[in-house]
Structure formats: structure tokens, C-alpha cells
Short mmCIF file of C-alpha atoms in Angstrom, two decimals:
data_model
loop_
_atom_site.label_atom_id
_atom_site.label_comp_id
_atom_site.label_asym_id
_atom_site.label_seq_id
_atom_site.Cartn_x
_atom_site.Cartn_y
_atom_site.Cartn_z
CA UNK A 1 -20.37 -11.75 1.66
CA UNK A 2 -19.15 -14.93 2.23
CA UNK A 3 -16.66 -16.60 -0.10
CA UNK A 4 -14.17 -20.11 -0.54
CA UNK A 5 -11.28 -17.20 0.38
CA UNK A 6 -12.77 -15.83 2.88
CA UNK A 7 -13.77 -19.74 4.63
CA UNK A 8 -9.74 -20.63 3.64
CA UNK A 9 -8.91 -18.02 6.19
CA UNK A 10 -11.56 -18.62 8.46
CA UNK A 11 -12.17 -14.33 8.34
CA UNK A 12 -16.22 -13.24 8.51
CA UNK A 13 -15.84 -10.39 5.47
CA UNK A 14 -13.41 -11.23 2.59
CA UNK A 15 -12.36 -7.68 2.58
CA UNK A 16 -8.46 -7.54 2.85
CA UNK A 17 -6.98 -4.29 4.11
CA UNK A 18 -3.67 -3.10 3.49
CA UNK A 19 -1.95 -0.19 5.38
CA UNK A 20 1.36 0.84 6.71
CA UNK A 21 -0.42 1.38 10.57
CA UNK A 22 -0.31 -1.90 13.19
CA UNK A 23 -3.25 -0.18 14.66
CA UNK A 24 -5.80 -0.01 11.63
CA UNK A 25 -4.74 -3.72 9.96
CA UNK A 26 -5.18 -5.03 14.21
CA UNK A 27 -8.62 -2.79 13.96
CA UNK A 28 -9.87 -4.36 10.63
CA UNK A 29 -8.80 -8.11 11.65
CA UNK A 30 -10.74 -7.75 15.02
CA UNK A 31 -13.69 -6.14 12.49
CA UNK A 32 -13.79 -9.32 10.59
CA UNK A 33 -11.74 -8.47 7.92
CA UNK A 34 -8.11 -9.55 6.99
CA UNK A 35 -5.66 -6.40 7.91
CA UNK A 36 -2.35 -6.53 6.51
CA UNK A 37 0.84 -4.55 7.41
CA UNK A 38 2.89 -2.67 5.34
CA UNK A 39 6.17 -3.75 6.09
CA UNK A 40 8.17 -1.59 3.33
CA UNK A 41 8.58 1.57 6.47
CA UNK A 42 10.64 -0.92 8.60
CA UNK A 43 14.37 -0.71 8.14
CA UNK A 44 15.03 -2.26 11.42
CA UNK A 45 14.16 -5.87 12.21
CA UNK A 46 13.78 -5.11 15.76
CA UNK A 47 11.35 -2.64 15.27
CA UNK A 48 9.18 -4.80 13.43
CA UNK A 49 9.25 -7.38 15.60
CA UNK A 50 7.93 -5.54 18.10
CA UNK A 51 5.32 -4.85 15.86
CA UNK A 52 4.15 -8.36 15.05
CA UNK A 53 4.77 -8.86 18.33
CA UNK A 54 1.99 -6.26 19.18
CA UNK A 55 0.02 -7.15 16.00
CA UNK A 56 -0.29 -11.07 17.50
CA UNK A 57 -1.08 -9.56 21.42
CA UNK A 58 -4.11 -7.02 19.31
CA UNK A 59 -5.58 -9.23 16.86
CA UNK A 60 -7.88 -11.49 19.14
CA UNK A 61 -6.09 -14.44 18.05
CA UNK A 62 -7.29 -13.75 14.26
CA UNK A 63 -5.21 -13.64 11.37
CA UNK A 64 -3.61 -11.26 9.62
CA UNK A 65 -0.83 -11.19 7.10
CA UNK A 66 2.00 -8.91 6.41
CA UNK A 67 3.08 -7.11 2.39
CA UNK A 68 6.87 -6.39 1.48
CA UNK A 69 8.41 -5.01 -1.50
CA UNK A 70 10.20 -7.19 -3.67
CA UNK A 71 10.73 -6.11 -7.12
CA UNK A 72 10.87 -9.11 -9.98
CA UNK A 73 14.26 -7.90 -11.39
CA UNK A 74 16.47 -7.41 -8.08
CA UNK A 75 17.62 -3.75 -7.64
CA UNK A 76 21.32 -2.35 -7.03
CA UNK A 77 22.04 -3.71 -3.48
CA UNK A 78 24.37 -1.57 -0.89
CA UNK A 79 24.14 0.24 2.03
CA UNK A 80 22.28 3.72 1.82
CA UNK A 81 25.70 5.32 2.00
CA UNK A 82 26.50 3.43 -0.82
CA UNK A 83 23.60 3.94 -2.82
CA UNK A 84 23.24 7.75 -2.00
CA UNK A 85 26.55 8.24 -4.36
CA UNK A 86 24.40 7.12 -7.26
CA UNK A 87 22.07 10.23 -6.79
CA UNK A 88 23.07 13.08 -9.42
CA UNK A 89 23.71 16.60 -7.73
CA UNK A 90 21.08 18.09 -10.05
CA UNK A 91 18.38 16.03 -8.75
CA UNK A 92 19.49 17.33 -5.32
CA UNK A 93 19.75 20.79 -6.23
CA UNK A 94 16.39 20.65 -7.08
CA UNK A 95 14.72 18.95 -4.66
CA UNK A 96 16.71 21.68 -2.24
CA UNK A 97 15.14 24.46 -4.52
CA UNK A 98 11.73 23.30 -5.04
CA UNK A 99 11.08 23.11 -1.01
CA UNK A 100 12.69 26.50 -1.03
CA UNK A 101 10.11 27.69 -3.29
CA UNK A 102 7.61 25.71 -1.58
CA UNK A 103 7.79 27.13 1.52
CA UNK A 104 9.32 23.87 3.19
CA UNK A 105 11.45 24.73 6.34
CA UNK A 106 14.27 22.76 7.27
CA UNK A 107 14.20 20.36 9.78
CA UNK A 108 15.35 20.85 13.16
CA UNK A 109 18.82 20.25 14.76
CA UNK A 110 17.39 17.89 17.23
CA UNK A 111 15.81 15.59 14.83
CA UNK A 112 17.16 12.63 12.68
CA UNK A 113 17.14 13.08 8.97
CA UNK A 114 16.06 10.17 7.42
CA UNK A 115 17.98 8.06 4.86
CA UNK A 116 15.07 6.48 2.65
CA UNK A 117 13.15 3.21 3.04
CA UNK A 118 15.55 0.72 2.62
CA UNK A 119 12.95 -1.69 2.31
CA UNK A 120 12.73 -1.20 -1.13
CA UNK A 121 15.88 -3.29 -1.03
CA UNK A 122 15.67 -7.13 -1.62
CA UNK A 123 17.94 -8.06 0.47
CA UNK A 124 15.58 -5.59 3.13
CA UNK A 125 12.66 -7.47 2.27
CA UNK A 126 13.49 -10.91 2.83
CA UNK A 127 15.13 -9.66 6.28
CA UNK A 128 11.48 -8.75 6.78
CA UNK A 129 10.18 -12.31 5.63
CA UNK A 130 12.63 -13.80 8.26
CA UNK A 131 11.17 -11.28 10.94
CA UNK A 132 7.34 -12.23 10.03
CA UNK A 133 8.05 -15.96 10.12
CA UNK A 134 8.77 -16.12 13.45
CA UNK A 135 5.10 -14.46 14.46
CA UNK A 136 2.05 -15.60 12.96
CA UNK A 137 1.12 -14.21 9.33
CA UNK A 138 -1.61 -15.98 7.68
CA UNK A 139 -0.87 -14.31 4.16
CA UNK A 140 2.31 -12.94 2.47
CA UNK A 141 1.92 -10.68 -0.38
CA UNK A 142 4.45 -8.83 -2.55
CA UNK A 143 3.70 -5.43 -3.99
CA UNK A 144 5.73 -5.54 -7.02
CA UNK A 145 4.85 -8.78 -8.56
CA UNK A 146 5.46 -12.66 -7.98
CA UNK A 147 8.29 -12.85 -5.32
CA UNK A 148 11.37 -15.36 -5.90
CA UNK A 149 10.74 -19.06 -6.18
CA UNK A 150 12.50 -19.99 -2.58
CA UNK A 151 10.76 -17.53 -0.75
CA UNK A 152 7.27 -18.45 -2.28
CA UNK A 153 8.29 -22.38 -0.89
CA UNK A 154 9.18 -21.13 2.05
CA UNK A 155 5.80 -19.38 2.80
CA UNK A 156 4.45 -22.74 1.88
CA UNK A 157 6.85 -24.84 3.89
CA UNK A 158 5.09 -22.43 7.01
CA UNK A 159 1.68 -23.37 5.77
CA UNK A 160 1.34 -19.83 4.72
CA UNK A 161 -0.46 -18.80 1.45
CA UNK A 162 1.34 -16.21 -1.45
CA UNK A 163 -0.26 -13.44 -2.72
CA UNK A 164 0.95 -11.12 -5.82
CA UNK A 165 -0.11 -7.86 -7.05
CA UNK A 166 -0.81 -7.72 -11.04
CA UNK A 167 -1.83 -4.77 -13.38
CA UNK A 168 -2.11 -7.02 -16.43
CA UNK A 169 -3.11 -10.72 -17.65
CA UNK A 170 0.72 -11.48 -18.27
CA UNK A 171 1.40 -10.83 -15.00
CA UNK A 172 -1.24 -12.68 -13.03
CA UNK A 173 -0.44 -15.79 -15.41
CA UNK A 174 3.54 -15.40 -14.64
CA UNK A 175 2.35 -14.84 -10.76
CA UNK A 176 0.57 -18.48 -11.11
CA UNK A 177 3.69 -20.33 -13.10
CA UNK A 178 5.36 -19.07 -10.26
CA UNK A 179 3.60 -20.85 -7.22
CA UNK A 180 1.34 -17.57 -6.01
CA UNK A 181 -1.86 -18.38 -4.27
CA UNK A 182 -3.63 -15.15 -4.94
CA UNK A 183 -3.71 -12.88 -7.16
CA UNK A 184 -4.50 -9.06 -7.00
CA UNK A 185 -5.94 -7.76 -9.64
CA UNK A 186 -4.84 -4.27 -8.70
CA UNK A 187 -6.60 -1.58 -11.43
CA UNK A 188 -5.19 1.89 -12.81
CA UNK A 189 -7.30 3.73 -10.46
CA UNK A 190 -5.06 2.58 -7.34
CA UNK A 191 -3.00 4.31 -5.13
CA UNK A 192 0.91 3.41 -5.03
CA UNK A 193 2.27 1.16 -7.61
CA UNK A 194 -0.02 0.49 -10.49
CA UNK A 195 -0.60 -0.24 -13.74
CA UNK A 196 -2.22 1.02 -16.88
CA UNK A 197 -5.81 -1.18 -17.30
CA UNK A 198 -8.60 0.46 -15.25
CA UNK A 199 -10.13 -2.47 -12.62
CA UNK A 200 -13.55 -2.81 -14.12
CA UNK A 201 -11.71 -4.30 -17.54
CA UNK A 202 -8.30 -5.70 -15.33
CA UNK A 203 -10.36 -7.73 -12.85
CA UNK A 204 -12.73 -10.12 -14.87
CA UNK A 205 -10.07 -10.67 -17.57
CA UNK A 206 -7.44 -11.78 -14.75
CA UNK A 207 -10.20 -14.26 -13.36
CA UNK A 208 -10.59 -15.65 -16.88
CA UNK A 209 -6.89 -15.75 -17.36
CA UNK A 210 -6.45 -17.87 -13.83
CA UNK A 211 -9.10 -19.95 -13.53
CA UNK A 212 -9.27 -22.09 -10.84
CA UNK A 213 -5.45 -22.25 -10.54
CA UNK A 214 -5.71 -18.95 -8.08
CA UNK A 215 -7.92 -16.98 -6.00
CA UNK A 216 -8.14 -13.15 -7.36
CA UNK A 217 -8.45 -10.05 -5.16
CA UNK A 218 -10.23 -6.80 -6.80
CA UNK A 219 -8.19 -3.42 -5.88
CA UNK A 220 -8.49 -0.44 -7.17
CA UNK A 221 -11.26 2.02 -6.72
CA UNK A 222 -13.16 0.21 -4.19
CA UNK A 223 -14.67 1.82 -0.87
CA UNK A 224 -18.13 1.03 -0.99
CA UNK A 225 -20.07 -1.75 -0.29
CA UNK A 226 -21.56 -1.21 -3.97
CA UNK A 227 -18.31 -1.62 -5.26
CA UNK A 228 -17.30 -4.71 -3.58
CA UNK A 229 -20.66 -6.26 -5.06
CA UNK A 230 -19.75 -5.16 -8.36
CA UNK A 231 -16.00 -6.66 -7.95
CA UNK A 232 -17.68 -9.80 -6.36
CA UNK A 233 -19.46 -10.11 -9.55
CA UNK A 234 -16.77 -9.75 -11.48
CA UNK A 235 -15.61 -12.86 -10.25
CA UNK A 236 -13.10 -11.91 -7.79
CA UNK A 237 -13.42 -13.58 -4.37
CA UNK A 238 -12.48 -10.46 -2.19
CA UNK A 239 -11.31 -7.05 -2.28
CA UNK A 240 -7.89 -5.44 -1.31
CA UNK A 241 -8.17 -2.06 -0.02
CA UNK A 242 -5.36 0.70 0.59
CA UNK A 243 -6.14 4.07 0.38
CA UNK A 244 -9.14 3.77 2.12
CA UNK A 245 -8.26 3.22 5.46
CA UNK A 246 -5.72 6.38 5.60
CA UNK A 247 -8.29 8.52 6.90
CA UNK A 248 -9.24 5.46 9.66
CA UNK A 249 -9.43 6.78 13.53
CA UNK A 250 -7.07 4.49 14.07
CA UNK A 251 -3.98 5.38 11.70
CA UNK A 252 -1.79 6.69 13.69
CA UNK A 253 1.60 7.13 11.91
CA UNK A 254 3.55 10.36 11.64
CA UNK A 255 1.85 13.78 12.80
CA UNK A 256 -1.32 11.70 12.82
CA UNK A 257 -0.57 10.25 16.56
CA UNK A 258 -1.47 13.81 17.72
CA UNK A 259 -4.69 14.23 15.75
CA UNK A 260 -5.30 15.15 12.06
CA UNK A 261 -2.27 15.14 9.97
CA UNK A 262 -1.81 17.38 7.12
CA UNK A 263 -2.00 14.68 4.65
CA UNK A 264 -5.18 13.30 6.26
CA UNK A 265 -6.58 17.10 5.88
CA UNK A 266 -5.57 16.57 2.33
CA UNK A 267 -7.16 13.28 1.55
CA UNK A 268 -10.16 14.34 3.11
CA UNK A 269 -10.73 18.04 0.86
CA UNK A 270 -9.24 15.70 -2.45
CA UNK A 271 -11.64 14.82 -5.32
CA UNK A 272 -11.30 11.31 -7.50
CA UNK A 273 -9.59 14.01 -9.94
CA UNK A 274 -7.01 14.81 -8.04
CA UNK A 275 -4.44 12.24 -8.04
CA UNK A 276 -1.65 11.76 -10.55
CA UNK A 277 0.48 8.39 -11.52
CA UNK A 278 4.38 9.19 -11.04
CA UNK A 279 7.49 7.74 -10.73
CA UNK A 280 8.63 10.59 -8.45
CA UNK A 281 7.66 8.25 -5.07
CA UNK A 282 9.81 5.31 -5.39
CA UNK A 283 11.45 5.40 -9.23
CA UNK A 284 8.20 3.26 -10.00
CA UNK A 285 4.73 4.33 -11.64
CA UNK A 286 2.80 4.85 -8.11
CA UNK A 287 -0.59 6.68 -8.11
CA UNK A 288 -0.10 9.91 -5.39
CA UNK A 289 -2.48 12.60 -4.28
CA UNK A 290 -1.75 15.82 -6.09
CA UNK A 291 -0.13 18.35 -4.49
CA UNK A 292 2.22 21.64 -4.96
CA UNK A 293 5.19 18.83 -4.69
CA UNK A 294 3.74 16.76 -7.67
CA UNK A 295 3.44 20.10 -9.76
CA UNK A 296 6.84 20.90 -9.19
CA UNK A 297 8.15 17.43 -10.97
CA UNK A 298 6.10 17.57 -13.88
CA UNK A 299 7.18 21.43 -14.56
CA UNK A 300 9.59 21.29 -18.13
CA UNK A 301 12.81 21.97 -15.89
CA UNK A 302 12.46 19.29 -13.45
CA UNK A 303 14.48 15.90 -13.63
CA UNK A 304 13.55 12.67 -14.74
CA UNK A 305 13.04 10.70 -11.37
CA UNK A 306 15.60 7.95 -10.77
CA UNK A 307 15.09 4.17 -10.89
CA UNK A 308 14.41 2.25 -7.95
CA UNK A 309 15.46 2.65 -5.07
CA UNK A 310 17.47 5.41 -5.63
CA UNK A 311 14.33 8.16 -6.24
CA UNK A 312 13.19 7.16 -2.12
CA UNK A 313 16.34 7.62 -1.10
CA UNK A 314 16.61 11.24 -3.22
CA UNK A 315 12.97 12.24 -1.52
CA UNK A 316 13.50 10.72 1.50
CA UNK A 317 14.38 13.75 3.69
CA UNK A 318 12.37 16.08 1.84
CA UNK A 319 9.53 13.74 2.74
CA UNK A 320 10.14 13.82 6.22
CA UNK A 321 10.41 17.53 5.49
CA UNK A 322 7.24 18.29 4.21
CA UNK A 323 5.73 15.98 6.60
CA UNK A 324 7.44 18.18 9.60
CA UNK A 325 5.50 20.98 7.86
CA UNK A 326 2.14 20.14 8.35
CA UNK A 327 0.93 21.96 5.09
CA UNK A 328 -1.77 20.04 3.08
CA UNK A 329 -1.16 22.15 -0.12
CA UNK A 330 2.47 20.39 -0.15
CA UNK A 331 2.24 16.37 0.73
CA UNK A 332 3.95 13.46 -0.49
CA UNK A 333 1.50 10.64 -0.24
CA UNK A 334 0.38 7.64 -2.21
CA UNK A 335 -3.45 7.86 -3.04
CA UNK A 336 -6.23 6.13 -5.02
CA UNK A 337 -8.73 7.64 -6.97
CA UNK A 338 -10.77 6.71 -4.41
CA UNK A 339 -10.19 9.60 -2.51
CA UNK A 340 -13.14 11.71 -3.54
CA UNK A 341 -14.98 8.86 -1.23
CA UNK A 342 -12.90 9.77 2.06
CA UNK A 343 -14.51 12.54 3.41
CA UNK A 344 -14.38 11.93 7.22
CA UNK A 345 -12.44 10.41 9.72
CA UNK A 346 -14.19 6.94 11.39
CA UNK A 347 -13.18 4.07 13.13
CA UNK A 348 -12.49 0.72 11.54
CA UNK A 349 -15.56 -0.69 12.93
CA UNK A 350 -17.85 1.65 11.71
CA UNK A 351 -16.61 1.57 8.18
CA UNK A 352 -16.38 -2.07 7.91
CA UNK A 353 -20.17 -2.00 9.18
CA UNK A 354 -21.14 0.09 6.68
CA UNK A 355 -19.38 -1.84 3.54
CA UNK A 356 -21.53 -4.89 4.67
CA UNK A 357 -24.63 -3.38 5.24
CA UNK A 358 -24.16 -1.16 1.69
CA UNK A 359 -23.06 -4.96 0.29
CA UNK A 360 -26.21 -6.98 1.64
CA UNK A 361 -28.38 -3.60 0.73
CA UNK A 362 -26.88 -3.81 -3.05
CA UNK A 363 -27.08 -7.70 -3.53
CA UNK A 364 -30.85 -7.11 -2.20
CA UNK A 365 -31.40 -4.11 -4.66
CA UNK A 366 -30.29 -6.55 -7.38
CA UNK A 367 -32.37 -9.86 -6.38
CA UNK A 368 -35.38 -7.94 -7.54
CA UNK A 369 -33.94 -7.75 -11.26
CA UNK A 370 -34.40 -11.05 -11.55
#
């Protein structure tokens, strides 16, 4: 499995995971991989520079790089008070209704109702890029797209490479125009933000489209050693996984740090068949597991969700709600079709051992086609 990308970053595995937990993107660098943090969950610096401050103290010295949000077009700025008087009352009444129907308590007096992920914000994320500068990030990527000009020469200026999600040729060639190392040709079966062209069609017509100008990254369906073969041969020079390391040992976030969450319960009883692309996450198009709570917004009397960021900051408590709840039947949670592949809870070593033994088992099976 070895690769020019993988050699660039001196990483054993060009498999490049991407998750919101410290713990599993420390787990998959020290595996051989490239792990790299969410940072999108982070509203205060300080909190995550403590956590590139762990993340540089856990990764044996290996890299790792870090993934904000930083929409092309730049969003309505303001504070969350601010924003929050953009939300229409009917979208509140029936986000208030639908967990009363739902079953959803409310939260306790003791506990802090959350205000949304403010690092949907642009002004958020580059707060973020400031943060990770100071540690020691050996890739940036952006979810939404080629990030501005300055901050793309500023990665550079730190000897740090760019990489871009795409969901179509146009974007991948606008990512390159733009100064982006790497592309990700993320496919229609991902989980969060995604496009329309499925990965097995999306993937070898971005690596046409690029050339040699970038590097491309397959996403989308892949948790198999099989299926990083296949997106090998598709041209891509690694894989970028997401979904698949949510039911890791390691991830720890939320009810999780006590065991096995309710949404980990869910992702492990889901099929490829049930997840559903909605804009009722973020005010984007993001690929989510399907639940009693993405029902409820597709019935003919719910709202239309709101642009970005204003849908987070609608959900945001009821989010924290339903997580409080602990019911599988009713979770809020970004998920790839891959899913129906996540049917037990292992450690980051163990899975990465078996994607490279499947890989070197596949590339084997197909020597003797020759």
C-alpha cells in the first residue's frame, strides 16, 4: 500500500482518517495511518489547544493534520446571540413539538444548553487555523471546498500541504486554480456534507480532471481493504475515511466516554439503506443515519431547514437533547452508507490491521488475473 502521498508524509498506510475524537485520529497516526481532527466541535480556542497540545504529546512524534469548516461563499457573521434572531419561531415550535412527540425529555437544570457549533463560522474557522499553527499539523483540509487564497499561502508559508473536499470535476479543478494540494474526491455515498456523483464514477473522473497538478483522496463508501484496492486503482493515491471510525474503541466523545453510546448502538444495528442526505444537520446537503428525528423533517408539515449556520444553531440544543437521551431510535448523527459495514466495536489497531491485510490479500487475489 505504499504510495508518492503516503512517502510525502513519511506515514506507513496512505489511509487518512478523519474524526471529531483526539483519541481515535492519535490511535490511527500511531497505527500508521494519517488521523485528522475535526476541529468544527471547538468553539473555544483554549480548548483546542489543549487538544493539539495532547494530540502532539499522543502521536509518537508522527503526523497528523487537523479539518475546519470553511464554506466558499462566507456565511452571515455575528455572535450566536446575534444569529439566533434570524431563526423563525415556527422552526422552533417545531423542533419543541417534534421532541415532544418523540419522547425527548428536557435537559436538566444543572446542565448547559448549548448554543450551536460556531465553527461553522468563518471567522471561527480561521481562529482555529491560528490555534493549529502554533502545534504541529502536517495537513490542513477544508470540508466545504477550496479555502480562501491567504489562508491556503499561509499553510504553505508553514510548509504545510492543503487539502479540499470535492463532489464534482468543477470543483476539484477550482480546488487546483486555487493552490490546494489534495484533493478529495468525496462520493454521494458519504457521510456529512456530500455531493450528488456516487465515488466509483466521482473518483477516476477527478484524477483525470487533475492530473498531476494534485494528489486525489477516494472517500466515500470505503471500509474495507477491498475497497481501498479498488479506489487505489482508480487512481487515487489514498483514502479518506469518516464514518468508519465512529464505532472505534477509542471514540470517546459524548455518552461514549462511559461505554456504548446510543448513536454507536445505532450505527452498529444500521444497514447501507439506512441513511438519508439532508440539509436538516447544518443548512447543507450532509448524509445522516436515519432515525425517528430524520422522519420527522421530511413529514409534509415540517419546515424547510435554514441556510447555514443558522439550521446548527436551530438543532443545536435539541441535539444535545437527544443525545442526553440515550435512545438509538432518535439520533442526530452524520453517517455514510458505509454503515451496514460497522457492526462491532474494535480498536484502531485492529481495524487498520485488517484493511492491510484485506488490501495485500485483494492485490494478491488479482495478480493471478494476469
Amino acid at each position: 500500500m505504499h504510495t508518492d502521498l503516503a512517502a510525502k508524509f513519511g506515514i506507513r498506510y496512505p489511509i487518512f482518517a478523519f474524526t471529531p475524537s483526539e483519541h481515535v485520529a492519535a490511535a490511527v497516526t500511531r497505527a500508521g495511518g494519517l488521523g485528522v481532527l475535526g476541529c468544527v466541535r471547538f468553539n473555544d480556542a483554549d480548548e483546542l489547544e489543549a487538544t493539539l497540545s495532547w494530540m502532539d504529546e499522543n502521536t509518537d512524534g508522527k503526523p497528523y493534520g487537523v479539518d475546519v469548516v470553511m464554506p466558499a461563499k462566507v456565511p452571515t457573521e455575528g455572535t450566536a446571540v446575534d444569529l439566533d434572531k434570524l431563526i423563525p419561531a415556527e422552526h422552533r415550535a417545531f423542533v419543541d413539538r417534534t421532541l415532544t412527540e418523540l419522547g425527548v425529555p428536557p435537559l436538566s437544570d444543572d446542565v448547559e444548553h448549548a448554543t450551536g457549533v460556531l465553527g461553522w463560522l468563518h471567522s471561527v474557522a480561521r481562529a482555529q487555523l491560528d490555534v493549529a499553527f502554533k502545534h504541529r499539523p502536517a495537513l490542513i483540509a477544508n470540508a466545504l471546498g477550496s479555502p480562501p487564497k491567504d489562508i491556503i499561502d499561509e499553510a504553505h508559508g508553514h510548509g504545510v500541504p492543503v487539502a479540499a473536499l470535492a463532489g464534482a470535476v468543477a470543483h476539484a479543478r477550482s480546488h487546483v486554480e486555487n493552490g490546494v494540494d489534495i484533493v478529495i474526491a468525496q462520493g454521494y455515498e458519504a457521510g456529512g456534507h456530500t455531493g450528488e456523483i456516487a465515488s466509483m464514477v466521482l473518483v477516476p473522473e477527478i484524477v483525470d480532471a487533475v492530473g498531476d497538478s494534485a494528489a486525489v483522496l477516494a472517500a466515500g463508501g470505503i471500509g474495507s481493504g477491498r475497497q481501498i484496492a479498488a479506489a487505489l486503482a482508480l487512481g487515487a493515491q489514498g483514502v479518506w475515511m469518516g464514518s468508519y471510525w465512529l464505532t472505534a474503541a477509542e471514540y470517546r466523545l459524548g455518552s461514549a466516554a462511559d461505554g456504548t453510546s446510543a448513536i454507536q448502538r445505532a450505527l452498529l444495528a444500521a444497514t447501507s439503506g439506512d441513511t438519508v442526505r439532508s440539509r436538516i444537520y447544518s443548512g447543507k446537503p450532509a448524509r445522516l443515519l436515519k432515525t425517528k428525528w430524520t422522519e420527522a423533517w421530511s413529514a409534509p408539515d415540517a419546515p424547510d431547514a435554514l441556510p447555514m449556520p443558522l439550521q446548527n444553531l436551530l438543532v443545536a440544543e435539541a441535539h444535545q437533547r437527544i443525545s442526553a437521551a440515550e435512545n438509538p431510535d432518535v439520533v442526530a448523527m452524520p453517517a455514510g452508507q458505509i454503515v451496514g459495514r460497522m457492526n462491532e466495536i474494535r480498536p484502531v489497531a485492529e481495524t487498520m490491521a485488517d484493511l492491510v491485510a484485506e488490501f495485500e490479500e485483494t492485490v494478491a487475489r488479482l495478480d493471478t488475473l494476469k
